[in-house]
Structure formats: C-alpha cells, structure tokens
CSV table of C-alpha atoms in Angstrom, one decimal:
chain,number,residue,atom,x,y,z
A,1,MET,CA,137.0,146.5,-71.9
A,2,SER,CA,136.1,150.1,-72.5
A,3,VAL,CA,138.0,153.4,-73.1
A,4,ASP,CA,137.6,156.7,-71.4
A,5,GLN,CA,136.5,158.9,-74.2
A,6,THR,CA,137.4,162.1,-72.2
A,7,PRO,CA,140.7,163.0,-70.7
A,8,ASP,CA,141.2,162.3,-67.0
A,9,GLY,CA,141.7,165.6,-65.3
A,10,GLY,CA,143.3,167.0,-68.5
A,11,ASN,CA,146.5,164.9,-68.2
A,12,GLY,CA,145.6,162.6,-71.1
A,13,ARG,CA,145.8,159.4,-69.1
A,14,ARG,CA,143.2,156.7,-69.2
A,15,ASP,CA,141.8,154.9,-66.2
A,16,ALA,CA,143.7,151.6,-65.5
A,17,SER,CA,142.7,148.6,-67.6
A,18,ILE,CA,140.1,150.5,-69.7
A,19,ILE,CA,140.2,150.6,-73.5
A,20,GLY,CA,138.0,151.7,-76.3
A,21,PRO,CA,134.8,149.7,-76.9
A,22,GLN,CA,134.4,150.6,-80.5
A,23,PRO,CA,137.9,150.0,-82.0
A,24,TRP,CA,138.6,146.8,-80.0
A,25,HIS,CA,135.2,145.1,-80.1
A,26,GLU,CA,134.6,146.0,-83.7
A,27,TRP,CA,138.0,144.5,-84.5
A,28,LEU,CA,137.1,141.3,-82.7
A,29,ALA,CA,134.1,141.0,-84.9
A,30,SER,CA,136.2,141.1,-88.1
A,31,PRO,CA,137.6,138.0,-89.8
A,32,ALA,CA,141.0,138.5,-88.1
A,33,GLY,CA,139.3,138.9,-84.7
A,34,ARG,CA,137.3,135.7,-85.1
A,35,TYR,CA,140.5,133.9,-86.1
A,36,VAL,CA,142.1,135.2,-82.8
A,37,LEU,CA,139.1,134.3,-80.7
A,38,GLU,CA,138.9,130.8,-82.1
A,39,TRP,CA,142.6,130.1,-81.3
A,40,GLU,CA,142.3,131.6,-77.8
A,41,GLN,CA,139.2,129.7,-76.9
A,42,THR,CA,141.0,126.4,-77.7
A,43,CYS,CA,143.9,127.5,-75.5
A,44,TYR,CA,141.7,128.5,-72.5
A,45,ASP,CA,139.7,125.3,-72.8
A,46,LYS,CA,142.9,123.2,-72.4
A,47,ALA,CA,144.5,125.5,-69.8
A,48,VAL,CA,141.6,125.7,-67.3
A,49,ALA,CA,140.2,122.1,-67.6
A,50,ASP,CA,142.4,120.7,-64.8
A,51,ILE,CA,142.5,123.6,-62.5
A,52,PHE,CA,140.4,123.0,-59.3
A,53,GLY,CA,139.2,125.2,-56.6
A,54,TYR,CA,136.1,127.2,-55.7
A,55,VAL,CA,136.2,130.6,-57.3
A,56,ALA,CA,137.3,131.5,-60.9
A,57,VAL,CA,137.2,135.0,-62.4
A,58,GLN,CA,137.5,136.2,-65.9
A,59,LEU,CA,138.3,139.9,-66.5
A,60,SER,CA,136.8,141.6,-69.5
A,61,LEU,CA,136.4,140.4,-73.1
A,62,PRO,CA,132.8,139.0,-73.0
A,63,GLU,CA,133.2,137.7,-76.6
A,64,LEU,CA,135.3,134.9,-75.1
A,65,ASP,CA,134.2,132.5,-72.4
A,66,THR,CA,137.5,131.4,-70.9
A,67,LEU,CA,135.8,129.5,-68.0
A,68,ARG,CA,133.4,127.3,-69.9
A,69,ASN,CA,135.6,124.2,-69.6
A,70,ASN,CA,136.4,124.8,-65.9
A,71,ARG,CA,134.5,122.9,-63.2
A,72,MET,CA,134.7,125.3,-60.3
A,73,PRO,CA,131.3,126.0,-58.6
A,74,SER,CA,131.7,129.8,-58.7
A,75,ARG,CA,132.7,131.2,-62.1
A,76,LEU,CA,132.4,135.0,-62.3
A,77,TYR,CA,132.9,137.5,-65.1
A,78,GLY,CA,134.3,140.8,-64.2
A,79,LEU,CA,133.0,143.3,-66.8
A,80,THR,CA,133.1,147.0,-67.3
A,81,ARG,CA,130.0,148.8,-68.5
A,82,SER,CA,131.2,148.7,-72.1
A,83,ASP,CA,131.9,145.0,-71.8
A,84,ALA,CA,128.5,144.2,-70.5
A,85,ALA,CA,127.0,146.1,-73.5
A,86,ALA,CA,129.3,144.4,-76.0
A,87,GLY,CA,128.9,140.7,-75.0
A,88,GLU,CA,126.1,138.4,-74.0
A,89,VAL,CA,127.0,137.2,-70.5
A,90,ALA,CA,124.6,135.9,-67.9
A,91,VAL,CA,123.8,138.8,-65.5
A,92,ALA,CA,123.8,136.4,-62.5
A,93,ARG,CA,127.4,135.5,-63.1
A,94,SER,CA,128.8,139.0,-64.0
A,95,VAL,CA,130.4,141.4,-61.6
A,96,LEU,CA,130.5,145.1,-62.5
A,97,ILE,CA,134.1,146.4,-62.2
A,98,GLU,CA,134.8,150.1,-62.7
A,99,ASP,CA,138.6,149.6,-62.8
A,100,ASN,CA,140.5,146.4,-63.2
A,101,GLY,CA,143.3,147.9,-61.2
A,102,GLU,CA,141.1,147.8,-58.1
A,103,LEU,CA,139.3,144.4,-58.0
A,104,PRO,CA,136.3,144.1,-55.7
A,105,PHE,CA,137.4,140.8,-54.2
A,106,ARG,CA,138.9,140.0,-50.8
A,107,ASP,CA,142.5,139.1,-50.3
A,108,GLN,CA,143.3,135.5,-51.2
A,109,SER,CA,139.7,134.6,-52.2
A,110,VAL,CA,140.1,133.5,-55.8
A,111,ASP,CA,141.6,130.3,-57.2
A,112,LEU,CA,141.8,131.2,-60.9
A,113,VAL,CA,142.0,134.5,-62.8
A,114,THR,CA,141.9,134.7,-66.6
A,115,LEU,CA,143.2,137.8,-68.4
A,116,PRO,CA,142.3,137.7,-72.1
A,117,HIS,CA,144.2,140.8,-73.5
A,118,VAL,CA,143.7,142.7,-70.3
A,119,VAL,CA,147.3,143.4,-69.4
A,120,GLU,CA,148.3,144.9,-72.8
A,121,PHE,CA,145.3,147.2,-72.8
A,122,SER,CA,145.9,148.4,-69.2
A,123,SER,CA,147.4,151.8,-68.6
A,124,ASP,CA,149.0,150.4,-65.4
A,125,PRO,CA,149.8,146.7,-66.0
A,126,HIS,CA,151.9,146.5,-62.9
A,127,GLN,CA,149.0,147.6,-60.7
A,128,LEU,CA,146.7,145.1,-62.5
A,129,LEU,CA,149.1,142.2,-61.8
A,130,ARG,CA,149.5,143.3,-58.2
A,131,GLU,CA,145.8,143.2,-57.8
A,132,VAL,CA,145.7,139.7,-59.3
A,133,ASP,CA,148.4,138.6,-56.9
A,134,ARG,CA,146.4,140.0,-54.0
A,135,VAL,CA,143.2,138.2,-54.7
A,136,LEU,CA,144.7,134.9,-55.6
A,137,ARG,CA,145.1,132.2,-53.0
A,138,PRO,CA,148.5,130.5,-52.5
A,139,GLU,CA,149.0,128.0,-55.4
A,140,GLY,CA,146.3,129.9,-57.3
A,141,ARG,CA,146.7,130.3,-61.1
A,142,VAL,CA,146.5,133.0,-63.6
A,143,VAL,CA,146.0,132.4,-67.4
A,144,LEU,CA,146.4,135.1,-69.9
A,145,THR,CA,146.7,135.7,-73.6
A,146,GLY,CA,148.1,138.6,-75.5
A,147,PHE,CA,149.6,139.8,-78.8
A,148,ASN,CA,153.2,139.0,-79.5
A,149,PRO,CA,155.4,142.0,-80.6
A,150,ILE,CA,157.9,139.6,-82.2
A,151,SER,CA,155.6,138.5,-85.0
A,152,LEU,CA,154.3,139.6,-88.4
A,153,TRP,CA,151.4,141.3,-86.6
A,154,GLY,CA,153.8,143.1,-84.2
A,155,MET,CA,156.1,144.3,-87.0
A,156,ARG,CA,153.0,145.6,-88.9
A,157,GLY,CA,152.4,147.9,-85.9
A,158,LEU,CA,155.8,149.5,-86.4
A,159,VAL,CA,154.8,150.8,-89.8
A,160,PRO,CA,153.8,154.5,-89.7
A,161,THR,CA,150.1,155.2,-89.9
A,162,GLY,CA,150.5,157.4,-93.0
A,163,LEU,CA,151.9,154.4,-95.0
A,164,LEU,CA,149.6,151.7,-94.0
A,165,ARG,CA,146.3,151.5,-92.1
A,166,PRO,CA,146.8,150.1,-88.6
A,167,PHE,CA,145.9,146.5,-88.4
A,168,LEU,CA,145.5,146.2,-84.6
A,169,PRO,CA,143.9,148.8,-82.4
A,170,ARG,CA,146.3,151.5,-81.4
A,171,GLU,CA,145.4,151.2,-77.8
A,172,SER,CA,147.2,147.8,-77.7
A,173,GLN,CA,150.5,147.9,-75.9
A,174,MET,CA,152.0,144.6,-76.9
A,175,ILE,CA,154.2,143.1,-74.1
A,176,ALA,CA,156.9,140.6,-75.0
A,177,LEU,CA,156.8,137.3,-73.2
A,178,PRO,CA,160.3,137.7,-71.6
A,179,ARG,CA,159.2,141.0,-70.1
A,180,LEU,CA,156.0,139.5,-68.8
A,181,ARG,CA,158.0,136.7,-67.3
A,182,ASP,CA,160.1,139.2,-65.4
A,183,TRP,CA,157.0,140.9,-64.0
A,184,PHE,CA,155.6,137.6,-62.7
A,185,LYS,CA,158.9,136.7,-61.2
A,186,LEU,CA,158.9,139.9,-59.1
A,187,LEU,CA,155.5,138.9,-57.8
A,188,SER,CA,156.7,135.4,-56.9
A,189,PHE,CA,154.7,133.7,-59.7
A,190,GLU,CA,156.2,130.7,-61.4
A,191,PHE,CA,155.5,130.1,-65.1
A,192,GLU,CA,153.8,126.8,-65.6
A,193,ARG,CA,153.2,126.5,-69.3
A,194,GLY,CA,153.0,128.6,-72.5
A,195,ARG,CA,152.6,128.4,-76.2
A,196,TYR,CA,152.5,130.6,-79.3
A,197,GLY,CA,150.0,130.5,-82.1
A,198,CYS,CA,148.4,132.3,-85.1
A,199,TYR,CA,151.2,132.3,-87.7
A,200,ARG,CA,149.2,133.6,-90.6
A,201,PRO,CA,150.0,137.1,-91.8
A,202,PRO,CA,147.9,140.1,-90.9
A,203,CYS,CA,145.0,139.6,-93.4
A,204,ARG,CA,141.7,141.3,-93.1
A,205,SER,CA,139.6,139.0,-95.2
A,206,ASP,CA,138.5,135.4,-94.7
A,207,ARG,CA,139.7,134.6,-98.2
A,208,TRP,CA,143.3,135.4,-97.5
A,209,LEU,CA,143.2,133.9,-94.0
A,210,GLU,CA,142.1,130.7,-95.7
A,211,ARG,CA,144.8,130.9,-98.4
A,212,THR,CA,147.5,131.2,-95.7
A,213,ARG,CA,146.3,128.3,-93.6
A,214,PHE,CA,149.4,126.3,-94.5
A,215,MET,CA,151.5,128.8,-92.5
A,216,GLU,CA,150.1,127.4,-89.2
A,217,ALA,CA,151.9,124.1,-89.4
A,218,ALA,CA,155.0,125.7,-90.9
A,219,GLY,CA,155.3,128.4,-88.3
A,220,ASP,CA,154.7,126.0,-85.4
A,221,ARG,CA,157.7,124.0,-86.7
A,222,TRP,CA,160.1,126.5,-88.1
A,223,TRP,CA,159.5,129.8,-86.2
A,224,PRO,CA,157.5,128.9,-83.1
A,225,ILE,CA,158.3,132.1,-81.1
A,226,CYS,CA,157.0,134.3,-83.9
A,227,GLY,CA,153.3,133.6,-83.5
A,228,ALA,CA,150.9,136.5,-83.4
A,229,LEU,CA,149.6,135.5,-80.0
A,230,TYR,CA,150.8,133.7,-76.9
A,231,SER,CA,149.0,132.0,-74.1
A,232,VAL,CA,150.7,131.5,-70.7
A,233,SER,CA,149.8,130.3,-67.2
A,234,ALA,CA,151.5,130.9,-63.9
A,235,VAL,CA,151.2,129.7,-60.4
A,236,LYS,CA,151.3,131.9,-57.3
A,237,ARG,CA,154.0,130.5,-55.0
A,238,VAL,CA,154.1,131.5,-51.3
A,239,ARG,CA,157.2,130.4,-49.5
A,240,ALA,CA,156.3,128.7,-46.2
A,241,MET,CA,157.8,130.1,-43.0
A,242,ARG,CA,159.9,127.8,-40.9
A,243,LEU,CA,160.4,128.8,-37.3
A,244,VAL,CA,164.0,128.2,-36.0
A,245,GLY,CA,164.3,128.0,-32.3
A,246,PRO,CA,167.1,127.3,-29.9
A,247,VAL,CA,168.7,123.9,-30.3
A,248,TRP,CA,168.5,122.0,-27.1
A,249,GLN,CA,171.2,119.4,-26.7
A,250,PRO,CA,170.9,116.7,-24.0
A,251,ALA,CA,173.3,117.3,-21.1
A,252,ARG,CA,176.4,115.1,-21.1
A,253,ARG,CA,176.3,112.4,-18.5
A,254,SER,CA,179.1,112.8,-16.0
A,255,ALA,CA,181.4,109.9,-15.2
A,256,ARG,CA,180.0,107.3,-12.9
A,257,ALA,CA,180.7,108.4,-9.3
A,258,VAL,CA,183.0,106.2,-7.2
A,259,PRO,CA,181.9,105.6,-3.7
A,260,VAL,CA,184.2,107.2,-1.1
A,261,ALA,CA,184.3,106.2,2.6
A,262,ALA,CA,183.1,108.9,5.1
A,263,PRO,CA,185.9,110.5,7.1
A,264,GLN,CA,186.4,109.6,10.7
A,265,PHE,CA,186.8,112.4,13.2
A,266,GLY,CA,188.6,112.1,16.5
A,267,PRO,CA,187.2,113.1,19.9
A,268,HIS,CA,188.6,116.6,19.6
A,269,GLU,CA,187.8,117.2,15.9
A,270,SER,CA,184.6,118.5,14.5
A,271,SER,CA,183.1,118.4,11.1
A,272,THR,CA,182.9,122.2,11.2
A,273,ILE,CA,186.6,122.5,10.9
A,274,PRO,CA,187.5,123.9,7.5
A,275,ARG,CA,188.6,121.4,5.0
A,276,ARG,CA,192.1,122.8,4.8
A,277,ARG,CA,192.6,122.6,8.5
A,278,ARG,CA,191.4,119.0,8.5
A,279,ASP,CA,193.8,118.2,5.7
A,280,ASP,CA,196.7,119.8,7.7
A,281,ALA,CA,195.7,117.9,10.8
A,282,SER,CA,195.7,114.6,9.0
A,283,THR,CA,199.3,115.1,7.8
A,284,ARG,CA,200.6,115.7,11.3
C-alpha cells in the first residue's frame, strides 16, 4: 500500500486505498510489526486452507503471503507501485492496481479475496467493500485483518502526539468489529468466523515483547475482545429468485349425468317449437 505524497487537487484527500509506504512498511519491519505479521500469517493459513475455487486475490501488503496455504490454481497479488517495491512477490503472479477502489477484475470472477489491513488504510472503505462484493462470485469469501480500537494499542492512539510518540502509523483508521459487521450486512455478507489476538502491550523492542508473552494466554481467556488485532471471514450470500406463477387447480368433476329419455313429438309438433311452448302444450 502506498500514500499519495501530494494533495489530490488541493482538497487534501488521498486516493482510495492508498497509504504511505515509508511509515507503514517501516513499522512492519520493526519488532512490533514482525509480531503482528507472525500472528496474521497463522490466521490466514488456517482461514484459507479449506476454501476452494479457481481464483484467489490478495490486495496489498506484500510482506504477508495470505494465500500460501490455499490450493486454488490461480492465486494473484494485487499490488500498488509502492507495494511492489516494498515486498518480494513473483512478478508472474502480481497485478498492478492503481486504486483498490477500482479493481481490474470482471464481475463475479473471484472466489476469495484477502484484505490484510486494506480497509482501515482506505480513504473510502465503503467503495472498497463494494468492489470486493462486485468481483466475488456467489458464496465467495473475503478474509481480512485489522487493528482493534478496543485494545491497549487502540487506546494508545488516543494519547495526544505531544505527550507520547505515536505507536501505530497515523494513517490507520481503526474500525471496530461491530461496525465492520454492519457494513458487511448491508452488502449481504454473512460472517462466518472471527478471532482476536495479540494481547501484549504496545512495546517497541523484542525484549519487552518477550517479557510480556504471558499476556497472550491471559488475554485470550480473560479479555478476549481486547486483542490488538482481529481476523474475520465472511461469505457472500445471494438470495435465489423463486418464480411464482398462477396456481392451476384441477377443475371439479360434475356430478354423474343421469340418462334422460328423448321427448316424443306428435304429428303436429316440431322440435323447433320453443321449449316453453312445448312445456305448455304438454300440460294441456
């Protein structure tokens, strides 16, 4: 993922789904970043192992291979120019994407999309999710990871910059999991599974990360929703159309006809006489 270093038309907005290469990729190379990547790699390996289809796509973050444990024949990596320069990804499997809000894939042509920290670094996450919904086939899956604002790391971001040095890149717009669930629900996605992780405090050195290792088991047991990261997967549900036509009911069978003797006419009567006159003549 990359950031637009210059303002867009003077309005100060960034292009959708583009973040700064230096702050973010340098942070991922730090001890805390390696700690995050290790946890996320384990989550993606488990999440994508049993997802079948033909085409799988990972958007951004070349430091992480989210599709390495997946068995689809076509595994593509959608990268920006900054992503391609930051990570080592096979050129034959990479696709250059200028904007993650406009994916270069046909409608309903992808079976799996992985979004490692893509939604929270997007300037228009709704458009990004709409594009994912467009390219996914019915029953396709999306797996994503992000920072949890309800955590020690999230609370650290609330501290003013003048008091403490920022721990996470300022471009990160952490999205709470309930809010993300509502966004998926509007797009007819159904949450399949999810988990929290990384319960250690925001430490910058390997030494303190190792000293607080005990908090992993304690946090998973006592405050599970306060992990620094979350991993979720959702399924695209498409409601089938049922055509309702007119209900044809079999006609009721009439009562069995009783045979009636044919009327007998006299020499001066004719069958062309109206029925009322014949009835009157028979009563005379």
